[in-house]
């Protein structure tokens, strides 16, 4: 392996996102695949990670443990039940982590914060550059529009997505609530089917549609009197998330311990 190449270890190597990350690592000029990990006893184990990703052999066989590799960054797109293991292992090896897995349980988020005192971690519900901008622009719009405008969020995803609403929709909701001095947990509405009253002034509705192979769409609507502002992001290919995660991996290797998100990576802090 050349000293000039920057090593990446992929967790969830057989999955939709893991294989997208591996393909982009193989296509890049500055990155090299240094490890590939998937579920213990799973069907990908022992196979070449490049072949599993639909590319030529890499010589990297999918295993069930993150190995120690000097200078490597770990990129995890697996399942929420696995993330505590990835965090613990990165902490033990003192390796930076880019965590893409969503719907991570509360106790794992506590582990993540504790680990971030010792290693740099990027955790984003959505690694798309466009979605990161959507979030920031939605906060700006909410702040500029102020009172008298009702915010609602609609998200669409493929039929296999397990969590609803999406982590991204919730993150956008938090940004809108924060920008208007509201606590998102107090104003979030996920269902209006069991009530007989008009919309409350402060509510932020978040609704999910699921079907087909839709990669991911998010629309934030601001309803005023006589006008409506809509901000939409449409993902056509999950390669955008892989590209964003690898941008985060390149960035995080130079950072000190801390918990970062894509807003930090793109230096978009308002
Ligand atoms: P997937 O089901 O296709 O892949 C998950 C992979 O993780 C599988 O190969 C599975 O075998 C593996 N896995 C399960 N348990 C494991 C373990 N204990 N150790 C190692 N690997 C394990 O799912 P996907 O569509 O690739 O999505 C993966 C995650 O990434 C989900 O949480 C999804 O919501 C999230 N995601 C995040 C973003 C983002 O931008 N943050 C974008 C897309 C998907």
CSV table of C-alpha atoms and ligand atoms in Angstrom, one decimal:
chain,number,residue,atom,x,y,z
A,1,UNK,CA,0.0,0.0,0.0
A,2,UNK,CA,1.4,3.4,-1.0
A,3,UNK,CA,2.1,5.9,1.8
A,4,UNK,CA,0.2,8.5,-0.1
A,5,UNK,CA,-3.1,6.6,0.0
A,6,UNK,CA,-5.5,7.2,2.8
A,7,UNK,CA,-6.9,4.0,4.3
A,8,UNK,CA,-10.6,3.4,4.8
A,9,UNK,CA,-12.3,0.6,6.8
A,10,UNK,CA,-15.9,0.0,5.8
A,11,UNK,CA,-18.4,-1.5,8.3
A,12,UNK,CA,-21.6,-2.9,6.7
A,13,UNK,CA,-19.5,-3.9,3.7
A,14,UNK,CA,-22.1,-6.1,2.1
A,15,UNK,CA,-25.0,-3.6,2.4
A,16,UNK,CA,-26.4,-1.1,-0.1
A,17,UNK,CA,-24.4,1.8,1.4
A,18,UNK,CA,-21.3,-0.2,2.3
A,19,UNK,CA,-20.9,-1.4,-1.3
A,20,UNK,CA,-21.5,2.2,-2.6
A,21,UNK,CA,-18.7,3.4,-0.3
A,22,UNK,CA,-16.3,0.6,-1.4
A,23,UNK,CA,-17.0,1.4,-5.1
A,24,UNK,CA,-16.1,5.1,-4.5
A,25,UNK,CA,-13.0,4.2,-2.5
A,26,UNK,CA,-11.9,2.0,-5.4
A,27,UNK,CA,-12.6,4.7,-8.0
A,28,UNK,CA,-10.8,7.4,-6.0
A,29,UNK,CA,-7.2,8.4,-6.5
A,30,UNK,CA,-6.4,9.2,-2.8
A,31,UNK,CA,-8.2,6.4,-0.9
A,32,UNK,CA,-7.5,2.7,-0.4
A,33,UNK,CA,-9.7,0.1,1.1
A,34,UNK,CA,-8.0,-1.2,4.2
A,35,UNK,CA,-10.7,-3.3,5.8
A,36,UNK,CA,-14.2,-4.5,5.3
A,37,UNK,CA,-16.5,-5.7,8.1
A,38,UNK,CA,-20.0,-7.2,8.1
A,39,UNK,CA,-22.2,-9.2,10.4
A,40,UNK,CA,-20.7,-12.2,12.2
A,41,UNK,CA,-22.0,-15.4,10.4
A,42,UNK,CA,-23.5,-13.3,7.6
A,43,UNK,CA,-23.3,-14.4,3.9
A,44,UNK,CA,-20.7,-11.8,2.9
A,45,UNK,CA,-18.0,-13.1,5.3
A,46,UNK,CA,-14.8,-14.4,3.8
A,47,UNK,CA,-15.6,-12.9,0.3
A,48,UNK,CA,-13.5,-10.3,-1.4
A,49,UNK,CA,-15.0,-6.8,-0.7
A,50,UNK,CA,-14.4,-5.6,-4.3
A,51,UNK,CA,-16.3,-8.6,-5.8
A,52,UNK,CA,-19.2,-8.2,-3.4
A,53,UNK,CA,-19.4,-4.5,-4.5
A,54,UNK,CA,-19.5,-5.6,-8.1
A,55,UNK,CA,-15.9,-4.6,-8.9
A,56,UNK,CA,-12.6,-6.4,-9.4
A,57,UNK,CA,-10.8,-8.1,-6.4
A,58,UNK,CA,-9.3,-5.9,-3.8
A,59,UNK,CA,-7.5,-8.5,-1.8
A,60,UNK,CA,-9.5,-7.3,1.2
A,61,UNK,CA,-11.7,-10.1,2.6
A,62,UNK,CA,-14.8,-9.2,4.5
A,63,UNK,CA,-14.3,-10.1,8.2
A,64,UNK,CA,-16.3,-9.6,11.4
A,65,UNK,CA,-13.9,-7.4,13.4
A,66,UNK,CA,-12.4,-3.9,12.7
A,67,UNK,CA,-8.7,-4.5,12.5
A,68,UNK,CA,-6.0,-2.0,13.5
A,69,UNK,CA,-4.7,-0.1,10.5
A,70,UNK,CA,-2.4,2.9,10.9
A,71,UNK,CA,-4.0,6.2,9.8
A,72,UNK,CA,-7.3,4.5,8.8
A,73,UNK,CA,-10.8,6.1,9.2
A,74,UNK,CA,-13.7,3.8,9.9
A,75,UNK,CA,-16.9,4.4,7.9
A,76,UNK,CA,-20.0,2.6,9.3
A,77,UNK,CA,-23.2,2.2,7.4
A,78,UNK,CA,-24.6,-0.9,9.2
A,79,UNK,CA,-27.6,-1.4,11.5
A,80,UNK,CA,-28.4,0.6,14.7
A,81,UNK,CA,-27.9,-2.5,16.9
A,82,UNK,CA,-24.3,-2.8,15.8
A,83,UNK,CA,-23.1,0.8,16.2
A,84,UNK,CA,-22.1,0.4,19.9
A,85,UNK,CA,-19.6,-2.2,18.9
A,86,UNK,CA,-18.1,0.0,16.2
A,87,UNK,CA,-17.9,2.9,18.6
A,88,UNK,CA,-16.2,0.8,21.3
A,89,UNK,CA,-13.7,-0.6,18.8
A,90,UNK,CA,-12.8,2.8,17.3
A,91,UNK,CA,-12.3,4.1,20.8
A,92,UNK,CA,-10.1,1.1,21.7
A,93,UNK,CA,-8.0,1.5,18.5
A,94,UNK,CA,-8.1,5.4,18.7
A,95,UNK,CA,-9.4,5.6,15.1
A,96,UNK,CA,-11.6,8.4,13.7
A,97,UNK,CA,-15.2,7.3,12.9
A,98,UNK,CA,-17.7,8.4,10.3
A,99,UNK,CA,-21.0,7.1,11.4
A,100,UNK,CA,-23.8,6.9,8.8
A,101,UNK,CA,-26.1,4.4,10.5
A,102,UNK,CA,-29.4,6.0,11.4
A,103,UNK,CA,-32.0,5.4,14.2
A,104,UNK,CA,-29.3,4.8,16.7
A,105,UNK,CA,-30.7,4.1,20.2
A,106,UNK,CA,-30.4,6.7,22.9
A,107,UNK,CA,-27.9,4.7,25.0
A,108,UNK,CA,-25.6,4.4,21.9
A,109,UNK,CA,-25.8,8.1,21.4
A,110,UNK,CA,-24.5,8.5,25.0
A,111,UNK,CA,-21.6,6.1,24.2
A,112,UNK,CA,-20.9,8.2,21.1
A,113,UNK,CA,-20.7,11.4,23.1
A,114,UNK,CA,-18.3,9.7,25.6
A,115,UNK,CA,-16.1,8.4,22.8
A,116,UNK,CA,-16.0,11.8,21.2
A,117,UNK,CA,-14.0,13.0,24.2
A,118,UNK,CA,-11.2,10.7,23.0
A,119,UNK,CA,-11.5,10.4,19.2
A,120,UNK,CA,-13.0,12.5,16.4
A,121,UNK,CA,-16.4,11.3,15.2
A,122,UNK,CA,-18.6,12.6,12.4
A,123,UNK,CA,-22.2,11.6,12.9
A,124,UNK,CA,-24.8,12.8,10.3
A,125,UNK,CA,-28.3,11.5,9.6
A,126,UNK,CA,-27.6,12.4,6.0
A,127,UNK,CA,-24.3,12.8,4.3
A,128,UNK,CA,-25.6,14.5,1.2
A,129,UNK,CA,-24.2,18.0,0.7
A,130,UNK,CA,-27.6,19.1,-0.8
A,131,UNK,CA,-29.5,17.9,2.3
A,132,UNK,CA,-27.0,19.6,4.6
A,133,UNK,CA,-27.7,22.8,2.7
A,134,UNK,CA,-31.5,22.1,2.8
A,135,UNK,CA,-31.2,21.9,6.6
A,136,UNK,CA,-29.3,25.2,6.9
A,137,UNK,CA,-31.5,27.0,4.4
A,138,UNK,CA,-34.7,25.8,6.2
A,139,UNK,CA,-33.4,27.2,9.5
A,140,UNK,CA,-32.6,30.5,7.8
A,141,UNK,CA,-36.1,30.6,6.1
A,142,UNK,CA,-37.8,29.8,9.4
A,143,UNK,CA,-35.9,32.5,11.2
A,144,UNK,CA,-36.6,35.1,8.5
A,145,UNK,CA,-40.3,34.2,8.1
A,146,UNK,CA,-41.0,34.3,11.8
A,147,UNK,CA,-44.4,34.0,13.4
A,148,UNK,CA,-47.5,33.5,11.3
A,149,UNK,CA,-45.9,30.8,9.1
A,150,UNK,CA,-46.6,27.1,9.6
A,151,UNK,CA,-43.8,24.6,8.9
A,152,UNK,CA,-44.4,21.0,7.8
A,153,UNK,CA,-42.0,18.4,6.5
A,154,UNK,CA,-42.8,15.5,4.2
A,155,UNK,CA,-40.3,12.7,3.4
A,156,UNK,CA,-40.4,9.9,0.9
A,157,UNK,CA,-38.2,6.7,1.0
A,158,UNK,CA,-38.0,3.2,-0.5
A,159,UNK,CA,-40.2,0.4,0.8
A,160,UNK,CA,-37.4,-1.2,2.7
A,161,UNK,CA,-36.6,1.7,5.0
A,162,UNK,CA,-37.3,0.6,8.6
A,163,UNK,CA,-37.3,3.9,10.5
A,164,UNK,CA,-39.9,6.6,10.1
A,165,UNK,CA,-39.8,9.5,10.1
A,166,UNK,CA,-36.3,9.6,8.6
A,167,UNK,CA,-33.4,10.9,10.7
A,168,UNK,CA,-33.0,13.6,8.1
A,169,UNK,CA,-36.6,14.8,8.4
A,170,UNK,CA,-36.2,15.0,12.2
A,171,UNK,CA,-32.9,16.8,11.9
A,172,UNK,CA,-34.5,19.4,9.6
A,173,UNK,CA,-37.4,19.7,12.1
A,174,UNK,CA,-34.9,20.4,14.9
A,175,UNK,CA,-33.2,23.0,12.8
A,176,UNK,CA,-36.5,24.8,12.1
A,177,UNK,CA,-37.6,24.6,15.7
A,178,UNK,CA,-34.2,25.8,17.0
A,179,UNK,CA,-34.2,28.7,14.6
A,180,UNK,CA,-37.6,29.9,16.0
A,181,UNK,CA,-36.8,29.2,19.7
A,182,UNK,CA,-39.0,26.1,20.0
A,183,UNK,CA,-38.2,22.8,21.5
A,184,UNK,CA,-38.8,20.3,18.7
A,185,UNK,CA,-40.0,17.5,21.1
A,186,UNK,CA,-42.8,19.8,22.3
A,187,UNK,CA,-44.0,20.8,18.8
A,188,UNK,CA,-43.5,17.7,16.7
A,189,UNK,CA,-46.7,16.2,15.3
A,190,UNK,CA,-46.5,12.8,13.6
A,191,UNK,CA,-50.2,11.9,13.3
A,192,UNK,CA,-53.4,14.0,13.2
A,193,UNK,CA,-55.8,11.2,12.6
A,194,UNK,CA,-57.2,10.9,16.2
A,195,UNK,CA,-58.2,14.4,16.9
A,196,UNK,CA,-60.9,16.9,16.2
A,197,UNK,CA,-59.3,20.3,16.3
A,198,UNK,CA,-57.4,22.7,14.1
A,199,UNK,CA,-53.7,22.9,13.7
A,200,UNK,CA,-51.9,24.5,16.7
A,201,UNK,CA,-49.7,27.6,15.9
A,202,UNK,CA,-46.5,26.0,17.0
A,203,UNK,CA,-46.8,22.6,15.5
A,204,UNK,CA,-44.3,21.2,13.1
A,205,UNK,CA,-45.8,18.2,11.3
A,206,UNK,CA,-43.4,15.5,10.0
A,207,UNK,CA,-44.9,12.8,7.7
A,208,UNK,CA,-43.5,9.8,5.9
A,209,UNK,CA,-44.4,8.1,2.6
A,210,UNK,CA,-42.8,4.7,1.7
A,211,UNK,CA,-42.6,2.9,-1.6
A,212,UNK,CA,-40.7,1.4,-4.5
A,213,UNK,CA,-37.0,2.3,-4.8
A,214,UNK,CA,-37.2,6.0,-3.9
A,215,UNK,CA,-33.7,6.8,-2.6
A,216,UNK,CA,-34.9,9.8,-0.5
A,217,UNK,CA,-36.8,13.1,-0.8
A,218,UNK,CA,-37.4,15.8,1.7
A,219,UNK,CA,-39.7,18.8,1.4
A,220,UNK,CA,-40.0,21.6,3.9
A,221,UNK,CA,-43.1,23.7,3.4
A,222,UNK,CA,-43.7,27.0,5.0
A,223,UNK,CA,-47.3,28.1,4.8
A,224,UNK,CA,-48.1,31.8,5.0
A,225,UNK,CA,-51.3,33.8,4.4
A,226,UNK,CA,-51.6,33.9,0.6
A,227,UNK,CA,-48.2,32.3,-0.2
A,228,UNK,CA,-46.3,29.1,0.4
A,229,UNK,CA,-42.5,28.5,0.3
A,230,UNK,CA,-41.3,24.9,-0.5
A,231,UNK,CA,-37.8,23.7,-0.3
A,232,UNK,CA,-37.1,20.2,-1.7
A,233,UNK,CA,-34.1,17.9,-2.0
A,234,UNK,CA,-34.3,14.8,-4.1
A,235,UNK,CA,-31.7,12.1,-3.9
A,236,UNK,CA,-31.5,10.0,-7.1
A,237,UNK,CA,-28.6,7.8,-6.2
A,238,UNK,CA,-27.2,6.7,-2.8
A,239,UNK,CA,-23.7,7.4,-4.3
A,240,UNK,CA,-24.3,11.0,-3.0
A,241,UNK,CA,-24.3,9.7,0.6
A,242,UNK,CA,-21.1,7.6,0.0
A,243,UNK,CA,-19.4,10.7,-1.5
A,244,UNK,CA,-20.4,12.9,1.4
A,245,UNK,CA,-19.2,10.2,3.9
A,246,UNK,CA,-15.9,10.0,2.2
A,247,UNK,CA,-15.6,13.8,2.2
A,248,UNK,CA,-16.2,13.6,5.9
A,249,UNK,CA,-13.6,10.8,6.3
A,250,UNK,CA,-10.9,13.0,4.5
A,251,UNK,CA,-11.9,15.9,6.8
A,252,UNK,CA,-12.1,14.1,10.1
A,253,UNK,CA,-8.6,12.6,10.0
A,254,UNK,CA,-7.2,16.0,10.7
A,255,UNK,CA,-9.5,16.8,13.6
A,256,UNK,CA,-9.0,16.5,17.3
A,257,UNK,CA,-11.5,14.6,19.5
A,258,UNK,CA,-15.1,15.8,19.2
A,259,UNK,CA,-18.5,15.1,17.8
A,260,UNK,CA,-19.0,16.7,14.4
A,261,UNK,CA,-21.7,16.7,11.7
A,262,UNK,CA,-21.8,17.6,8.0
A,263,UNK,CA,-22.3,21.3,8.8
A,264,UNK,CA,-18.9,21.2,10.4
A,265,UNK,CA,-17.3,19.3,7.5
A,266,UNK,CA,-18.7,21.8,5.0
A,267,UNK,CA,-18.0,24.7,7.4
A,268,UNK,CA,-21.6,25.9,7.1
A,269,UNK,CA,-22.2,26.9,10.7
A,270,UNK,CA,-24.6,29.9,10.8
B,1,LIG,P1,-28.4,-2.6,4.3
B,1,LIG,O1,-29.4,-3.4,5.1
B,1,LIG,O2,-28.3,-2.7,2.8
B,1,LIG,O3,-26.9,-2.9,4.9
B,1,LIG,C1,-26.6,-3.0,6.2
B,1,LIG,C2,-25.3,-3.9,6.3
B,1,LIG,O4,-24.9,-3.9,7.7
B,1,LIG,C3,-25.6,-5.3,5.9
B,1,LIG,O5,-24.6,-5.8,5.0
B,1,LIG,C4,-25.6,-6.1,7.2
B,1,LIG,O6,-25.2,-7.4,7.1
B,1,LIG,C5,-24.6,-5.3,8.0
B,1,LIG,N1,-24.6,-5.5,9.4
B,1,LIG,C6,-25.6,-5.9,10.2
B,1,LIG,N2,-25.2,-6.2,11.4
B,1,LIG,C7,-23.8,-5.9,11.4
B,1,LIG,C8,-22.8,-6.1,12.4
B,1,LIG,N3,-23.1,-6.5,13.7
B,1,LIG,N4,-21.6,-5.8,12.1
B,1,LIG,C9,-21.2,-5.4,10.8
B,1,LIG,N5,-22.2,-5.2,9.8
B,1,LIG,C10,-23.4,-5.5,10.1
B,1,LIG,O7,-28.7,-1.1,4.8
B,1,LIG,P2,-28.2,0.3,4.0
B,1,LIG,O8,-29.3,0.7,3.1
B,1,LIG,O9,-26.9,0.1,3.5
B,1,LIG,O10,-28.2,1.3,5.2
B,1,LIG,C11,-27.4,1.1,6.3
B,1,LIG,C12,-27.6,2.2,7.3
B,1,LIG,O11,-27.2,3.4,6.8
B,1,LIG,C13,-29.1,2.4,7.8
B,1,LIG,O12,-29.1,2.7,9.1
B,1,LIG,C14,-29.5,3.5,6.9
B,1,LIG,O13,-30.6,4.2,7.4
B,1,LIG,C15,-28.3,4.4,6.9
B,1,LIG,N6,-28.1,5.4,5.8
B,1,LIG,C16,-27.6,6.5,6.2
B,1,LIG,C17,-27.4,7.5,5.2
B,1,LIG,C18,-26.7,8.8,5.6
B,1,LIG,O14,-26.4,9.7,4.8
B,1,LIG,N7,-26.4,9.0,6.9
B,1,LIG,C19,-27.7,7.3,3.9
B,1,LIG,C20,-28.3,6.0,3.6
B,1,LIG,C21,-28.5,5.1,4.5
